[in-house]
Coordinates of C-alpha atoms in Angstrom, one line a residue:
Chain A
M577 CA 17.6 21.2 5.2
S578 CA 15.1 19.5 2.9
F579 CA 12.4 17.3 4.5
A580 CA 10.8 14.2 3.1
I581 CA 7.5 15.5 4.3
R582 CA 6.8 19.1 5.3
A583 CA 3.3 20.0 6.4
T584 CA 2.7 23.6 7.4
G585 CA -0.5 24.8 9.0
L586 CA -2.3 21.9 7.6
S587 CA -6.0 21.9 8.2
K588 CA -8.8 19.8 6.8
V589 CA -12.5 20.3 7.4
Y590 CA -14.9 17.6 6.1
G591 CA -18.6 18.3 5.3
G592 CA -20.8 21.3 6.0
S593 CA -20.1 22.9 2.7
V594 CA -23.3 22.2 0.8
F595 CA -25.5 25.2 1.5
R596 CA -23.8 25.3 4.9
L597 CA -25.9 22.4 6.0
G598 CA -24.7 19.5 8.0
R599 CA -22.1 19.3 10.6
S600 CA -18.5 20.0 9.6
I601 CA -15.7 18.0 11.1
R602 CA -12.2 19.4 11.6
A603 CA -10.0 16.4 11.0
L604 CA -6.8 18.3 11.0
D605 CA -6.2 21.6 12.7
E606 CA -3.1 23.7 11.8
V607 CA -0.8 20.7 11.9
D608 CA 2.9 21.3 11.4
I609 CA 5.0 18.2 10.9
R610 CA 8.4 17.8 9.4
V611 CA 9.8 14.5 8.6
P612 CA 13.6 14.4 8.1
P613 CA 14.8 12.2 5.3
G614 CA 16.2 8.8 5.8
L615 CA 14.5 8.1 9.1
V616 CA 11.6 6.1 10.3
F617 CA 8.9 8.5 11.5
G618 CA 5.9 7.2 13.5
L619 CA 2.6 8.9 13.7
V620 CA 0.5 7.9 16.7
G621 CA -2.9 8.9 18.2
L622 CA -6.3 7.5 19.1
N623 CA -9.0 6.6 16.6
G624 CA -10.2 9.8 15.0
A625 CA -7.1 11.7 15.8
G626 CA -6.6 12.6 12.1
K627 CA -3.7 10.2 11.3
T628 CA -5.2 8.7 8.2
T629 CA -6.4 12.2 7.0
F630 CA -2.9 13.4 7.4
I631 CA -1.5 10.5 5.4
K632 CA -4.1 11.1 2.7
A633 CA -3.1 14.8 2.6
V634 CA 0.5 13.8 2.2
L635 CA -0.4 11.6 -0.8
G636 CA -2.7 14.2 -2.4
V637 CA -5.7 12.0 -2.0
V638 CA -7.3 14.6 0.3
R639 CA -7.0 18.2 -0.5
P640 CA -6.2 20.4 2.5
T641 CA -8.7 23.1 3.5
S642 CA -5.8 25.3 4.3
G643 CA -2.1 25.0 4.8
D644 CA 0.5 23.4 2.6
V645 CA 2.2 20.0 2.2
K646 CA 5.4 19.4 0.4
V647 CA 6.6 15.8 -0.2
L648 CA 10.1 15.1 -1.4
G649 CA 10.4 18.7 -2.2
G650 CA 7.3 19.0 -4.4
S651 CA 3.5 18.8 -4.5
P652 CA 2.0 15.4 -3.7
E653 CA 0.0 15.7 -6.9
E654 CA 3.0 15.8 -9.1
I655 CA 3.5 12.6 -11.1
S656 CA 7.3 12.8 -10.6
V657 CA 6.8 13.0 -6.8
R658 CA 4.3 10.1 -6.7
R659 CA 6.7 7.9 -8.7
R660 CA 9.0 8.1 -5.7
I661 CA 6.4 7.1 -3.1
G662 CA 5.3 3.7 -2.0
Y663 CA 2.0 3.6 -0.1
L664 CA 0.2 0.9 1.9
P665 CA -3.3 1.9 2.8
E666 CA -5.0 0.8 6.0
R667 CA -7.4 -1.5 4.1
L668 CA -6.0 -2.2 0.7
Y669 CA -8.5 -3.4 -1.8
L670 CA -7.1 -6.4 -3.7
P671 CA -9.0 -7.9 -6.6
G672 CA -9.7 -11.5 -5.4
A673 CA -9.4 -13.2 -8.8
W674 CA -5.9 -11.8 -9.4
T675 CA -2.6 -13.5 -8.5
P676 CA 0.1 -11.6 -6.6
P677 CA 2.3 -11.2 -9.7
A678 CA -0.6 -9.9 -11.7
F679 CA -1.5 -7.4 -9.1
L680 CA 2.1 -6.2 -8.7
A681 CA 2.5 -6.1 -12.5
S682 CA -0.4 -3.7 -12.7
I683 CA 1.3 -1.4 -10.1
A684 CA 4.6 -1.8 -12.0
R685 CA 2.9 -0.8 -15.3
I686 CA 1.5 2.4 -13.8
K687 CA 4.8 3.2 -12.1
G688 CA 6.5 2.6 -15.4
L689 CA 9.1 0.2 -14.0
K690 CA 11.7 -1.4 -16.2
R691 CA 12.2 -5.2 -15.9
P692 CA 9.2 -5.5 -13.7
K693 CA 9.3 -9.4 -13.5
E694 CA 12.6 -9.4 -11.6
E695 CA 11.5 -6.6 -9.3
I696 CA 8.1 -8.4 -8.6
D697 CA 9.9 -11.6 -7.7
R698 CA 12.3 -9.8 -5.5
Q699 CA 9.6 -8.0 -3.5
L700 CA 7.4 -11.2 -3.3
S701 CA 10.4 -13.0 -1.9
R702 CA 11.1 -10.2 0.7
V703 CA 7.5 -10.5 2.1
D704 CA 7.6 -14.4 2.0
L705 CA 4.9 -14.7 -0.7
L706 CA 7.0 -16.1 -3.6
A707 CA 5.7 -19.6 -2.8
D708 CA 2.1 -18.4 -3.0
A709 CA 2.6 -16.5 -6.3
G710 CA 0.4 -18.9 -8.2
R711 CA -2.6 -18.6 -5.8
R712 CA -5.4 -16.2 -6.2
V713 CA -5.4 -13.2 -3.8
G714 CA -9.0 -14.0 -2.8
G715 CA -7.9 -17.0 -0.8
F716 CA -5.2 -15.1 1.1
S717 CA -5.4 -14.5 4.9
K718 CA -5.4 -10.9 6.1
G719 CA -1.8 -11.1 7.0
M720 CA -0.9 -12.3 3.5
R721 CA -2.9 -9.6 1.9
Q722 CA -1.1 -7.1 4.1
R723 CA 2.3 -8.4 3.1
L724 CA 1.2 -8.3 -0.6
G725 CA 0.3 -4.6 0.0
L726 CA 3.6 -4.0 1.5
A727 CA 5.3 -5.6 -1.6
A728 CA 3.3 -3.3 -3.8
A729 CA 4.5 -0.3 -1.7
L730 CA 8.1 -1.5 -2.0
L731 CA 8.0 -1.9 -5.8
G732 CA 10.6 0.3 -7.5
S733 CA 12.5 1.1 -4.3
P734 CA 10.7 4.3 -3.5
E735 CA 12.4 7.2 -1.6
L736 CA 9.4 7.5 0.7
L737 CA 7.3 4.7 2.1
V738 CA 4.0 5.8 3.7
L739 CA 2.5 2.9 5.6
D740 CA -0.9 3.0 7.3
E741 CA -1.0 0.2 9.9
P742 CA 1.6 -2.0 8.1
T743 CA 1.5 -4.8 10.7
D744 CA -2.3 -4.9 11.1
G745 CA -3.4 -8.6 10.9
I746 CA 0.1 -9.9 10.6
D747 CA 1.2 -12.7 13.0
P748 CA 4.1 -12.1 15.4
L749 CA 6.7 -13.7 13.1
G750 CA 5.3 -11.8 10.2
R751 CA 5.7 -8.6 12.2
V752 CA 9.3 -9.3 12.7
T753 CA 9.7 -9.8 8.9
V754 CA 8.0 -6.5 8.3
R755 CA 10.1 -4.8 10.9
N756 CA 13.3 -6.1 9.3
I757 CA 12.1 -5.0 5.9
L758 CA 11.5 -1.5 7.2
M759 CA 14.9 -1.4 8.8
E760 CA 16.4 -2.6 5.4
E761 CA 14.6 0.2 3.7
R762 CA 15.9 2.7 6.2
R763 CA 19.4 1.5 5.7
R764 CA 18.9 1.8 1.9
G765 CA 18.2 5.5 2.6
A766 CA 14.4 5.5 2.3
T767 CA 12.2 7.5 4.6
V768 CA 9.6 5.5 6.3
F769 CA 6.5 7.2 7.5
L770 CA 4.2 4.9 9.4
N771 CA 1.0 5.1 11.3
S772 CA 0.1 2.3 13.7
H773 CA -1.9 1.5 16.8
M774 CA 0.8 -1.0 17.8
L775 CA 2.7 1.5 19.9
S776 CA 5.4 -1.0 20.9
E777 CA 6.1 -1.6 17.2
I778 CA 6.4 2.1 16.5
E779 CA 8.6 2.6 19.5
K780 CA 10.9 -0.2 18.4
I781 CA 11.5 1.0 14.8
S782 CA 10.9 4.7 14.8
D783 CA 13.5 7.4 15.1
H784 CA 11.0 10.2 15.3
L785 CA 7.5 10.4 16.5
A786 CA 4.5 12.8 16.3
V787 CA 1.4 12.5 18.4
L788 CA -1.9 13.7 17.0
H789 CA -5.0 14.1 19.1
R790 CA -8.4 15.4 17.7
G791 CA -6.7 16.7 14.7
R792 CA -4.0 18.7 16.6
L793 CA -0.4 18.0 16.8
M794 CA 0.4 17.5 20.5
C795 CA 4.2 16.8 20.2
Q796 CA 6.8 15.6 17.9
G797 CA 10.5 14.7 18.3
S798 CA 12.9 11.9 18.5
V799 CA 11.8 8.8 20.3
E800 CA 14.5 9.2 22.9
S801 CA 13.4 12.7 23.8
L802 CA 9.8 11.8 23.9
C803 CA 9.7 8.4 25.5
D804 CA 12.8 7.3 27.2
S805 CA 13.3 10.0 29.8
L806 CA 13.6 8.7 33.4
E807 CA 10.8 9.8 35.7
G808 CA 11.6 8.0 38.9
W809 CA 11.8 4.5 40.4
R810 CA 9.4 1.9 41.6
V811 CA 10.5 -0.1 44.6
R812 CA 9.2 -3.3 46.2
F813 CA 10.0 -4.0 49.9
L814 CA 9.9 -7.3 51.7
D815 CA 7.8 -5.7 54.4
P816 CA 6.0 -2.3 54.1
P817 CA 8.2 0.5 55.3
P818 CA 6.9 3.0 57.9
A819 CA 4.4 5.1 55.9
Q820 CA 5.3 8.5 57.6
L821 CA 9.0 8.0 57.0
A822 CA 8.5 6.8 53.4
K823 CA 6.5 9.9 52.7
T824 CA 9.2 12.1 54.3
V825 CA 11.9 10.7 52.1
G826 CA 9.8 11.0 48.9
F827 CA 8.1 7.6 48.5
A828 CA 4.4 7.1 47.9
L829 CA 2.5 3.8 47.8
D830 CA 1.7 3.0 44.2
E831 CA -2.0 2.6 43.6
K832 CA -1.4 -0.5 41.5
G833 CA 0.0 -2.8 44.2
P834 CA 2.7 -3.4 46.8
W835 CA 5.1 -1.0 45.0
W836 CA 6.4 2.3 46.3
R837 CA 7.0 5.0 43.8
F838 CA 9.8 7.6 44.0
E839 CA 9.1 10.6 41.8
G840 CA 12.2 12.3 40.7
T841 CA 15.4 11.7 38.7
D842 CA 18.1 12.5 41.3
A843 CA 19.8 9.2 42.1
G844 CA 21.5 10.6 45.2
T845 CA 18.2 11.6 46.8
F846 CA 16.6 8.3 45.8
N847 CA 19.5 6.3 47.4
S848 CA 19.4 8.4 50.6
G849 CA 15.7 7.7 50.9
L850 CA 16.3 4.0 50.4
A851 CA 19.0 3.9 53.0
A852 CA 16.8 5.6 55.5
L853 CA 14.0 3.1 54.9
H854 CA 16.5 0.3 55.1
E855 CA 17.7 1.5 58.4
A856 CA 14.1 1.5 59.6
G857 CA 13.9 -2.2 58.7
A858 CA 12.5 -2.1 55.2
N859 CA 14.4 -4.6 53.0
V860 CA 14.4 -3.9 49.3
V861 CA 13.4 -6.8 47.0
E862 CA 13.2 -5.1 43.6
V863 CA 13.9 -1.7 42.1
V864 CA 12.5 -0.7 38.6
P865 CA 13.3 2.5 36.8
V866 CA 10.2 4.3 35.6
G867 CA 10.5 5.8 32.2
R868 CA 8.0 7.4 29.9
D869 CA 7.0 4.9 27.2
L870 CA 4.9 5.7 24.2
E871 CA 1.8 4.3 25.8
S872 CA 2.2 6.5 28.9
L873 CA 3.0 9.5 26.6
L874 CA -0.2 9.0 24.6
A875 CA -2.2 8.5 27.8
R876 CA -0.9 11.7 29.3
V877 CA -1.6 13.6 26.2
V878 CA -5.2 12.3 26.1
D879 CA -5.7 12.8 29.8
S880 CA -4.4 16.4 29.8
V881 CA -6.8 17.3 27.0
R882 CA -9.7 15.4 28.6
G883 CA -9.0 17.1 31.9
G884 CA -8.9 20.5 30.2
K885 CA -6.0 21.4 32.3
Q886 CA -4.0 23.0 29.5
E887 CA -3.7 22.9 25.8
R888 CA -0.5 21.0 25.8
P889 CA 0.5 18.8 28.8
A890 CA 3.5 20.2 30.6
N891 CA 5.1 16.7 30.7
V892 CA 5.3 16.7 27.0
E893 CA 7.3 19.9 26.7
P894 CA 10.7 18.3 27.3
G895 CA 9.9 16.2 24.2
I896 CA 9.2 19.2 22.2
E897 CA 12.4 20.9 23.4
G898 CA 14.2 17.7 22.6
R899 CA 12.6 17.7 19.1
D900 CA 13.8 21.3 18.6
H901 CA 17.2 20.4 19.7
D902 CA 17.2 17.3 17.6
L903 CA 16.2 19.2 14.5
E904 CA 18.7 21.9 15.1
S905 CA 21.5 19.3 15.6
S906 CA 20.5 17.7 12.4
G907 CA 20.8 21.0 10.6
A908 CA 17.1 21.8 10.5
S909 CA 15.7 25.2 11.4
V910 CA 13.1 25.4 14.0
Q911 CA 9.8 26.5 12.5
D912 CA 8.4 29.7 13.9
G913 CA 5.4 29.2 16.0
E914 CA 5.9 25.5 15.8
E915 CA 4.3 25.1 19.2
A916 CA 1.7 22.5 18.8
A917 CA -1.8 22.9 19.9
Chain B
M49 CA -1.3 8.2 -22.5
M50 CA 0.5 5.0 -21.5
R51 CA -1.0 5.3 -18.0
V52 CA -4.5 5.5 -19.5
F53 CA -3.8 2.3 -21.4
A54 CA -2.4 0.7 -18.2
V55 CA -5.7 1.5 -16.4
A56 CA -7.7 0.2 -19.3
L57 CA -5.6 -3.0 -19.5
D58 CA -6.2 -3.6 -15.8
L59 CA -9.9 -3.2 -16.3
L60 CA -9.8 -5.7 -19.2
Y61 CA -7.8 -8.1 -17.0
E62 CA -10.4 -7.8 -14.2
A63 CA -13.3 -8.2 -16.7
A64 CA -11.8 -11.4 -18.1
R65 CA -12.0 -12.9 -14.6
R66 CA -15.6 -11.9 -13.9
R67 CA -18.4 -14.5 -14.1
W68 CA -20.6 -12.1 -16.1
F69 CA -18.2 -11.8 -18.9
L70 CA -17.2 -15.4 -18.8
A71 CA -20.9 -16.3 -19.0
L72 CA -21.4 -13.9 -21.9
G73 CA -18.4 -15.3 -23.8
G74 CA -19.6 -18.8 -23.1
A75 CA -23.2 -18.0 -24.2
I76 CA -22.1 -16.4 -27.5
T77 CA -19.7 -19.3 -28.2
L78 CA -22.5 -21.8 -27.5
F79 CA -24.9 -20.0 -29.7
L80 CA -22.4 -19.9 -32.5
I81 CA -21.5 -23.6 -32.2
G82 CA -25.2 -24.5 -32.0
L83 CA -25.9 -22.4 -35.1
A84 CA -23.0 -23.9 -36.9
L85 CA -24.0 -27.5 -36.1
S86 CA -27.8 -27.1 -36.5
L87 CA -28.1 -24.8 -39.6
Q88 CA -27.8 -26.3 -43.0
L89 CA -28.0 -24.2 -46.1
D90 CA -28.2 -25.7 -49.6
V91 CA -27.0 -23.1 -52.0
V92 CA -27.1 -23.8 -55.7
E93 CA -25.6 -21.1 -58.0
G94 CA -26.3 -18.3 -55.6
T95 CA -29.8 -19.4 -54.8
L96 CA -31.0 -20.9 -51.5
A97 CA -32.5 -24.2 -52.4
A98 CA -33.2 -25.6 -49.0
T99 CA -32.8 -24.7 -45.3
R100 CA -32.7 -27.0 -42.4
L101 CA -32.5 -26.1 -38.7
F102 CA -32.0 -29.0 -36.3
G103 CA -32.9 -31.3 -39.1
D104 CA -36.3 -29.7 -39.8
D105 CA -36.9 -28.3 -43.2
I106 CA -37.7 -24.6 -42.9
S107 CA -37.2 -23.8 -46.6
G108 CA -39.2 -21.0 -48.1
P109 CA -39.6 -20.0 -51.8
M110 CA -36.3 -20.2 -53.7
Q111 CA -34.5 -16.8 -53.5
A112 CA -31.0 -15.4 -54.0
V113 CA -29.1 -16.3 -50.9
D114 CA -27.9 -12.8 -50.1
V115 CA -31.5 -11.6 -50.1
V116 CA -32.5 -14.3 -47.7
L117 CA -29.6 -13.6 -45.4
R118 CA -30.3 -9.8 -45.1
P119 CA -33.1 -10.1 -42.5
L120 CA -30.8 -12.5 -40.5
Y121 CA -27.9 -10.0 -40.6
R122 CA -30.4 -7.2 -39.7
A123 CA -31.7 -9.2 -36.7
C124 CA -28.1 -10.0 -35.7
A125 CA -27.3 -6.2 -35.7
Y126 CA -30.4 -5.4 -33.5
V127 CA -29.5 -8.2 -31.1
I128 CA -25.9 -7.1 -30.8
F129 CA -26.9 -3.5 -30.4
F130 CA -29.6 -3.7 -27.8
G131 CA -28.5 -6.9 -26.3
G132 CA -25.0 -5.6 -26.0
I133 CA -26.2 -2.3 -24.5
V134 CA -28.4 -4.0 -21.9
F135 CA -25.8 -6.5 -21.0
G136 CA -23.1 -3.9 -20.8
T137 CA -25.3 -1.6 -18.7
L138 CA -25.7 -4.4 -16.1
A139 CA -22.3 -6.0 -16.3
C140 CA -20.2 -2.9 -16.4
A141 CA -22.2 -1.0 -13.7
D142 CA -19.8 -1.7 -10.9
F143 CA -16.5 -1.0 -12.6
A144 CA -16.5 2.7 -11.7
P145 CA -17.9 2.2 -8.1
S146 CA -15.3 -0.5 -7.6
L147 CA -12.6 1.8 -8.9
L148 CA -13.7 4.4 -6.4
S149 CA -14.0 2.0 -3.5
P150 CA -12.2 2.7 -0.2
G151 CA -8.8 1.1 -0.1
R152 CA -8.5 1.1 -3.9
I153 CA -8.9 4.7 -5.0
E154 CA -6.5 6.1 -2.4
H155 CA -4.0 3.4 -3.4
L156 CA -4.4 4.3 -7.1
L157 CA -4.1 8.0 -6.4
S158 CA -0.8 7.4 -4.6
L159 CA 0.6 6.0 -7.8
P160 CA 1.9 8.2 -10.6
V161 CA -1.4 8.5 -12.4
R162 CA -3.7 11.5 -12.7
R163 CA -7.3 11.4 -11.6
V164 CA -8.5 12.2 -15.1
E165 CA -6.4 9.3 -16.4
L166 CA -8.2 6.9 -14.2
I167 CA -11.5 8.1 -15.6
A168 CA -10.2 8.0 -19.2
G169 CA -8.7 4.6 -18.7
T170 CA -11.9 3.2 -17.2
F171 CA -14.0 4.6 -20.1
L172 CA -11.5 3.3 -22.7
G173 CA -11.5 -0.1 -21.0
V174 CA -15.3 -0.5 -21.0
L175 CA -15.5 0.8 -24.5
T176 CA -13.0 -1.9 -25.5
I177 CA -15.0 -4.6 -23.8
A178 CA -18.1 -3.5 -25.5
I179 CA -16.5 -3.4 -28.9
I180 CA -14.7 -6.8 -28.4
G181 CA -17.9 -8.4 -27.2
G182 CA -19.9 -7.1 -30.1
L183 CA -17.1 -8.0 -32.6
Y184 CA -16.8 -11.5 -31.3
G185 CA -20.5 -12.2 -31.7
A186 CA -20.7 -10.5 -35.1
L187 CA -17.5 -12.2 -36.4
G188 CA -18.7 -15.6 -35.4
F189 CA -22.1 -15.0 -37.0
T190 CA -20.5 -13.8 -40.2
V191 CA -18.1 -16.7 -40.3
V192 CA -20.9 -19.3 -39.7
L193 CA -23.2 -17.9 -42.4
G194 CA -20.3 -17.2 -44.7
V195 CA -19.0 -20.7 -44.6
K196 CA -22.5 -22.1 -45.1
S197 CA -23.7 -19.8 -47.8
G198 CA -20.6 -18.6 -49.5
I199 CA -21.7 -15.0 -48.9
W200 CA -19.1 -12.9 -47.1
T201 CA -19.9 -9.4 -45.7
M202 CA -18.3 -7.0 -43.3
G203 CA -21.6 -5.5 -42.4
P204 CA -22.2 -7.2 -39.1
L205 CA -18.7 -6.2 -38.0
Y206 CA -19.3 -2.5 -38.7
S207 CA -22.6 -2.7 -36.9
A208 CA -20.9 -4.2 -33.9
V209 CA -18.5 -1.2 -33.8
L210 CA -21.6 1.1 -34.0
A211 CA -23.1 -0.7 -31.1
G212 CA -19.9 -0.2 -29.1
I213 CA -20.1 3.6 -29.8
G214 CA -23.7 3.6 -28.8
F215 CA -22.8 2.0 -25.5
S216 CA -20.0 4.5 -24.9
A217 CA -22.6 7.2 -24.7
I218 CA -24.5 5.3 -22.0
Y219 CA -21.3 4.4 -20.1
G220 CA -20.2 8.0 -20.0
A221 CA -23.4 8.8 -18.1
M222 CA -22.9 5.8 -15.9
L223 CA -19.4 6.9 -15.1
A224 CA -20.5 10.4 -14.2
A225 CA -23.2 9.0 -12.0
A226 CA -20.7 6.8 -10.1
T227 CA -18.6 9.8 -9.2
F228 CA -21.6 11.5 -7.5
V229 CA -22.9 8.4 -5.8
R230 CA -20.7 5.3 -5.5
S231 CA -23.4 2.8 -6.3
A232 CA -23.5 0.1 -9.0
A233 CA -27.3 0.0 -8.8
L234 CA -27.6 3.7 -9.4
S235 CA -25.0 3.5 -12.1
A236 CA -27.0 0.8 -13.9
A237 CA -30.2 2.8 -13.3
V238 CA -28.7 5.9 -14.9
G239 CA -27.6 3.7 -17.9
A240 CA -31.1 2.3 -18.2
G241 CA -32.6 5.8 -18.0
V242 CA -30.3 7.1 -20.7
L243 CA -31.2 4.2 -22.9
L244 CA -34.9 4.8 -22.4
A245 CA -34.5 8.6 -23.0
G246 CA -32.4 7.7 -26.1
I247 CA -35.2 5.5 -27.5
I248 CA -37.7 8.2 -26.8
S249 CA -35.5 10.8 -28.5
S250 CA -35.4 8.6 -31.6
F251 CA -39.1 9.3 -32.1
R252 CA -39.0 12.9 -30.8
A253 CA -40.7 14.4 -33.8
D254 CA -43.7 12.1 -33.6
L255 CA -43.9 12.2 -29.8
A256 CA -43.6 16.0 -29.6
S257 CA -46.9 16.3 -31.5
L258 CA -48.6 14.6 -28.5
F259 CA -47.8 17.8 -26.4
N260 CA -49.8 21.0 -26.9
P261 CA -47.6 23.7 -28.3
G262 CA -46.1 25.6 -25.3
I263 CA -43.6 25.2 -22.6
W264 CA -44.0 21.4 -22.1
R265 CA -43.4 20.7 -25.7
G266 CA -40.5 23.0 -25.6
I267 CA -39.0 21.2 -22.6
F268 CA -39.6 17.8 -24.2
E269 CA -37.9 18.9 -27.5
A270 CA -35.0 20.5 -25.6
F271 CA -34.5 17.4 -23.5
T272 CA -34.7 14.9 -26.3
A273 CA -32.5 17.0 -28.5
L274 CA -29.6 16.4 -26.0
M275 CA -30.2 12.6 -25.8
P276 CA -28.4 10.2 -28.1
R277 CA -30.8 8.5 -30.6
F278 CA -30.3 4.9 -30.0
V279 CA -33.1 3.5 -32.2
T280 CA -31.9 5.6 -35.1
L281 CA -28.4 4.3 -34.6
A282 CA -29.6 0.7 -34.3
Q283 CA -31.5 1.1 -37.6
A284 CA -28.4 2.4 -39.2
S285 CA -26.4 -0.4 -37.8
A286 CA -29.0 -2.9 -39.1
D287 CA -28.9 -1.3 -42.5
I288 CA -25.1 -1.6 -42.6
A289 CA -25.3 -5.2 -41.5
A290 CA -27.8 -6.0 -44.3
S291 CA -25.8 -4.0 -46.9
A292 CA -28.8 -1.7 -47.3
P293 CA -28.3 1.9 -48.7
L294 CA -27.5 4.5 -46.1
S295 CA -26.9 8.2 -45.9
M296 CA -23.3 8.5 -44.7
G297 CA -23.7 12.1 -43.8
A298 CA -26.6 11.3 -41.5
L299 CA -24.7 8.4 -40.0
L300 CA -21.6 10.5 -39.3
R301 CA -23.8 13.2 -37.6
L302 CA -25.4 10.5 -35.5
L303 CA -22.1 9.0 -34.5
L304 CA -20.7 12.5 -33.7
G305 CA -23.6 13.3 -31.5
M306 CA -23.3 9.9 -29.8
L307 CA -19.5 10.4 -29.1
L308 CA -20.1 14.0 -28.0
F309 CA -22.6 12.9 -25.5
G310 CA -20.3 10.1 -24.1
V311 CA -17.3 12.3 -24.0
S312 CA -19.2 15.1 -22.3
M313 CA -20.4 12.8 -19.6
T314 CA -16.9 11.5 -19.2
F315 CA -15.7 15.1 -18.8
V316 CA -18.4 15.5 -16.0
A317 CA -16.9 12.5 -14.3
A318 CA -13.4 13.8 -14.6
W319 CA -14.5 17.3 -13.4
R320 CA -16.2 15.6 -10.4
I321 CA -13.3 13.3 -9.4
E322 CA -10.8 16.2 -9.6
R323 CA -12.8 17.8 -6.7
M324 CA -13.3 14.8 -4.6
D325 CA -11.6 13.7 -1.3
F326 CA -11.2 10.0 -0.7

């Protein structure tokens, strides 16, 4: 199977090369990421995790210290490959004196687009900037600049969209617009690779995820396999149940408030415990299933590394297995030694 | 090649919206309009009978008008040459640092354009600005004096092109400097340094005699041999503007050296940018 992006053993070390002076920083450490075509792939991690370096390596802006990157089947430095990529940087520089059509015309010229005028108008319309086409970019808000950057990335209907914080600075309605555009692009068959701190956004639109931490790949796989697994239930009682009995049937008082937490995924055991507590006089008011969302996944990854318990947290492993299964089911081979971190 | 032109075109578009260049264009236009309105030449059968500037009579002895105009054309060539170089050094100093600025360079590099094409396009764009600026001033000056005196010469236009070539040598060094340190101030300082070194190298034979024979004189001669000779080129430019006799062989060698220096510096910039991470 061909991948839209295939990074193999990708490492990048900054600095420390001049007479071996200065401190070197390992921004990426043996990262293996495979992005299936036609999907939305989210890359998440804390600041300094190496996300932007990874994106720059994918675009050929940063040369890897070791390892290999293939984009759309070729080297990111090939002109024919770059012609098929649309990129929105985290902080796009826009010449303040230019109008949006002039800026997009400049990109269209370099991309060698035919009939650029129609394409420019179409993309400006998609990002709701057609009405502001006569204004100078210097007077634009951050959100408008971001949408103009997105229009530039969309020019020429690229096969791969690489978006670094695409919704940064955009208001909630604008975010919905961006999300809809990305979904349209996905339906068109484009691969969308995005990096964002807005985990809920990533969770909503991504099919696949990868988590980077301190330059290392912690896990990757489908969103379902990584985030949506049931871990237990949280229960609120009208009156607190007998503590000893609750403990016996598997409930523990949640540290965050008057909630009791049941760890486990077996519904029968959970219901038996609830019945026992009900018989003891504890009336149930509310039951909430507890799943692993992206935020908790990221928190666990970070906690496990900070705690130094293990290289890769055990609770992430199902996601990796899921990833492997997912890749296999989609026809991809599982990379040897793909174990992250 | 089309991508190089596309980058150069963007640079021209950007320059056209900069206050520096708008001010330069405005200043040249105002000067030419002022000259056209205030200068009055009375030419009788090829002889300058009277000259008035702002209504004041500044007539000298009666002479053939082409002879009288020669020093004016010569002065015009010097102003375009050195004025253009100094202006260009200041006004074009931040093109390359701006090109390499975060948020812009990674976006440009994600487009189907090679790094070397970005450098070549920037160099070509700045060279075009320099030549257009010089030609605009020279053409205006030629037209004003031509209309008033009836003497038409292409000399000032050729000298403007020479000034552009002279500036290209300086801008090559500025471009190379910007790829090592992304600073408009440093880029301008390097440009000023090359100009100074180029002025010194124009008098290298005379100045070398100030050094005692030995290693220091050798170093001075070796260093100045590499530098473009701006004063020599400015003199040649003034000679062309004034339709004075000139050794074409010497001029071609001078221009070749100038272009070689500029292109070599641009290659250094291209070599450097090929090895950079952004």
